[in-house]
């Protein structure tokens, strides 16, 4: 049975653990700095698994030694942005946390693949890459599935077709500068651009960008169920070596003409992590939008670099 460490046992970490357990993907170790929290969540989740007849081992710990030998580490540790925090405040706080966690992962699970979920996502993926020292194929940022899932939800409603019939890519930053690609989004071969008027597509893209904020304004805290589901799909692709093409934040080394920045791109995921980055044929407008988005991440990475030693 593979061993999966979930670091950060808050809302997103627990939701990811639930979805991973339901898919029976491996044994789980939950780690958090709060005493009792990971142990309590692990016990509750073990009872859940018992009711459902799923024989995964779920334990909780405040000690990183318990992730020793993990095949996969999912990093959700961090603070969530509050109303009085700037983006820079968040970057500073979470850079410190993800840096610390990454060092522990390097020490105790040196052969693991890492899925980063903490925001700001692309920069935290970069921080984890730097601080684990792992090759880029093993440090993979979440979020593409979340943003595309939100878009797909809106498009499916608009078109009156099943959500699963809508496929398409998403690239760029996880955040205000995400790049959805309606021209390359299809319903069984029919591009979205031929199914909906331009203005309507623009509206759905805008709503997707604001979806995270919409969730917060309604329920009072940030999304967790949707991220949890997406993380479990990535864990499944890696541990079952499915070669699923999943939008993931990857440190680019020349792909799309970009060097040294983490950005969401379509990636083939399997046992070794990112097996391949797929380069889409972007038109001039799409390429400009993508490069603008990448530039935002590059600047944030430079800010993070100054905080790391
Ligand atoms: N090591 C381990 N756990 C930590 C550390 C650390 N150094 N620092 C903080 N944590 C834990 C907290 O104790 C808390 O239990 O991380 C958890 C974060 O949980 P929540 O506050 O509930 O935040 P959550 O909604 O889960 O979001 C976590 O995921 O989607 C992103 O934007 C989100 O960056 C945020 C992260």
Short mmCIF file of C-alpha atoms and ligand atoms in Angstrom, two decimals, residues 7-13 31-34 37 64 75-81 90 94 97 100-101 117-120 222-224 227, ligand 1:
data_model
loop_
_atom_site.label_atom_id
_atom_site.label_comp_id
_atom_site.label_asym_id
_atom_site.label_seq_id
_atom_site.Cartn_x
_atom_site.Cartn_y
_atom_site.Cartn_z
CA UNK A 7 0.80 18.13 5.64
CA UNK A 8 -1.62 20.68 7.04
CA UNK A 9 -4.73 19.31 8.59
CA UNK A 10 -7.11 22.22 8.06
CA UNK A 11 -10.14 22.30 5.84
CA UNK A 12 -8.34 21.57 2.57
CA UNK A 13 -6.04 18.92 4.04
CA UNK A 31 0.56 16.07 10.00
CA UNK A 32 -0.11 19.45 11.59
CA UNK A 33 1.54 21.71 14.14
CA UNK A 34 -1.63 21.85 16.26
CA UNK A 37 -5.84 18.02 15.56
CA UNK A 64 7.43 14.59 10.60
CA UNK A 75 1.26 20.21 1.21
CA UNK A 76 -1.78 22.17 2.38
CA UNK A 77 -0.12 23.81 5.39
CA UNK A 78 -0.39 27.56 5.49
CA UNK A 79 -2.51 30.49 6.41
CA UNK A 80 -5.55 31.59 4.46
CA UNK A 81 -5.67 35.21 3.34
CA UNK A 90 0.27 36.03 2.47
CA UNK A 94 3.27 30.97 3.47
CA UNK A 97 5.66 27.74 6.25
CA UNK A 100 9.88 24.73 6.59
CA UNK A 101 7.56 21.90 5.52
CA UNK A 117 -1.85 23.16 -2.62
CA UNK A 118 -0.95 26.16 -0.45
CA UNK A 119 -1.50 29.60 -2.00
CA UNK A 120 -0.22 31.62 -3.76
CA UNK A 222 -12.43 29.48 1.46
CA UNK A 223 -13.20 26.45 -0.68
CA UNK A 224 -12.21 23.01 0.51
CA UNK A 227 -9.77 21.42 -3.92
N1 LIG B 1 3.28 22.63 9.53
C1 LIG B 1 2.14 21.90 9.49
N2 LIG B 1 0.93 22.46 9.47
C2 LIG B 1 0.85 23.80 9.49
C3 LIG B 1 2.00 24.61 9.55
C4 LIG B 1 3.26 23.97 9.56
N3 LIG B 1 4.40 24.66 9.61
N4 LIG B 1 1.58 25.91 9.56
C5 LIG B 1 0.24 25.89 9.51
N5 LIG B 1 -0.22 24.63 9.48
C6 LIG B 1 -1.59 24.14 9.46
C7 LIG B 1 -2.52 24.89 10.39
O1 LIG B 1 -2.34 24.49 11.75
C8 LIG B 1 -3.89 24.52 9.83
O2 LIG B 1 -4.42 23.37 10.47
O3 LIG B 1 -2.19 24.34 8.17
C9 LIG B 1 -3.60 24.22 8.35
C10 LIG B 1 -4.29 25.18 7.40
O4 LIG B 1 -5.64 24.94 7.49
P1 LIG B 1 -6.78 26.05 7.27
O5 LIG B 1 -6.43 27.26 8.05
O6 LIG B 1 -8.10 25.40 7.50
O7 LIG B 1 -6.61 26.45 5.73
P2 LIG B 1 -7.22 25.65 4.47
O8 LIG B 1 -8.54 26.22 4.12
O9 LIG B 1 -7.07 24.20 4.68
O10 LIG B 1 -6.20 26.13 3.33
C11 LIG B 1 -4.85 25.72 3.34
O11 LIG B 1 -4.69 25.55 0.95
O12 LIG B 1 -6.15 26.06 -0.79
C12 LIG B 1 -5.08 26.52 -0.01
O13 LIG B 1 -5.44 28.92 0.04
C13 LIG B 1 -5.44 27.75 0.81
O14 LIG B 1 -3.16 28.27 1.32
C14 LIG B 1 -4.35 27.72 1.84
C15 LIG B 1 -4.17 26.22 2.08
#
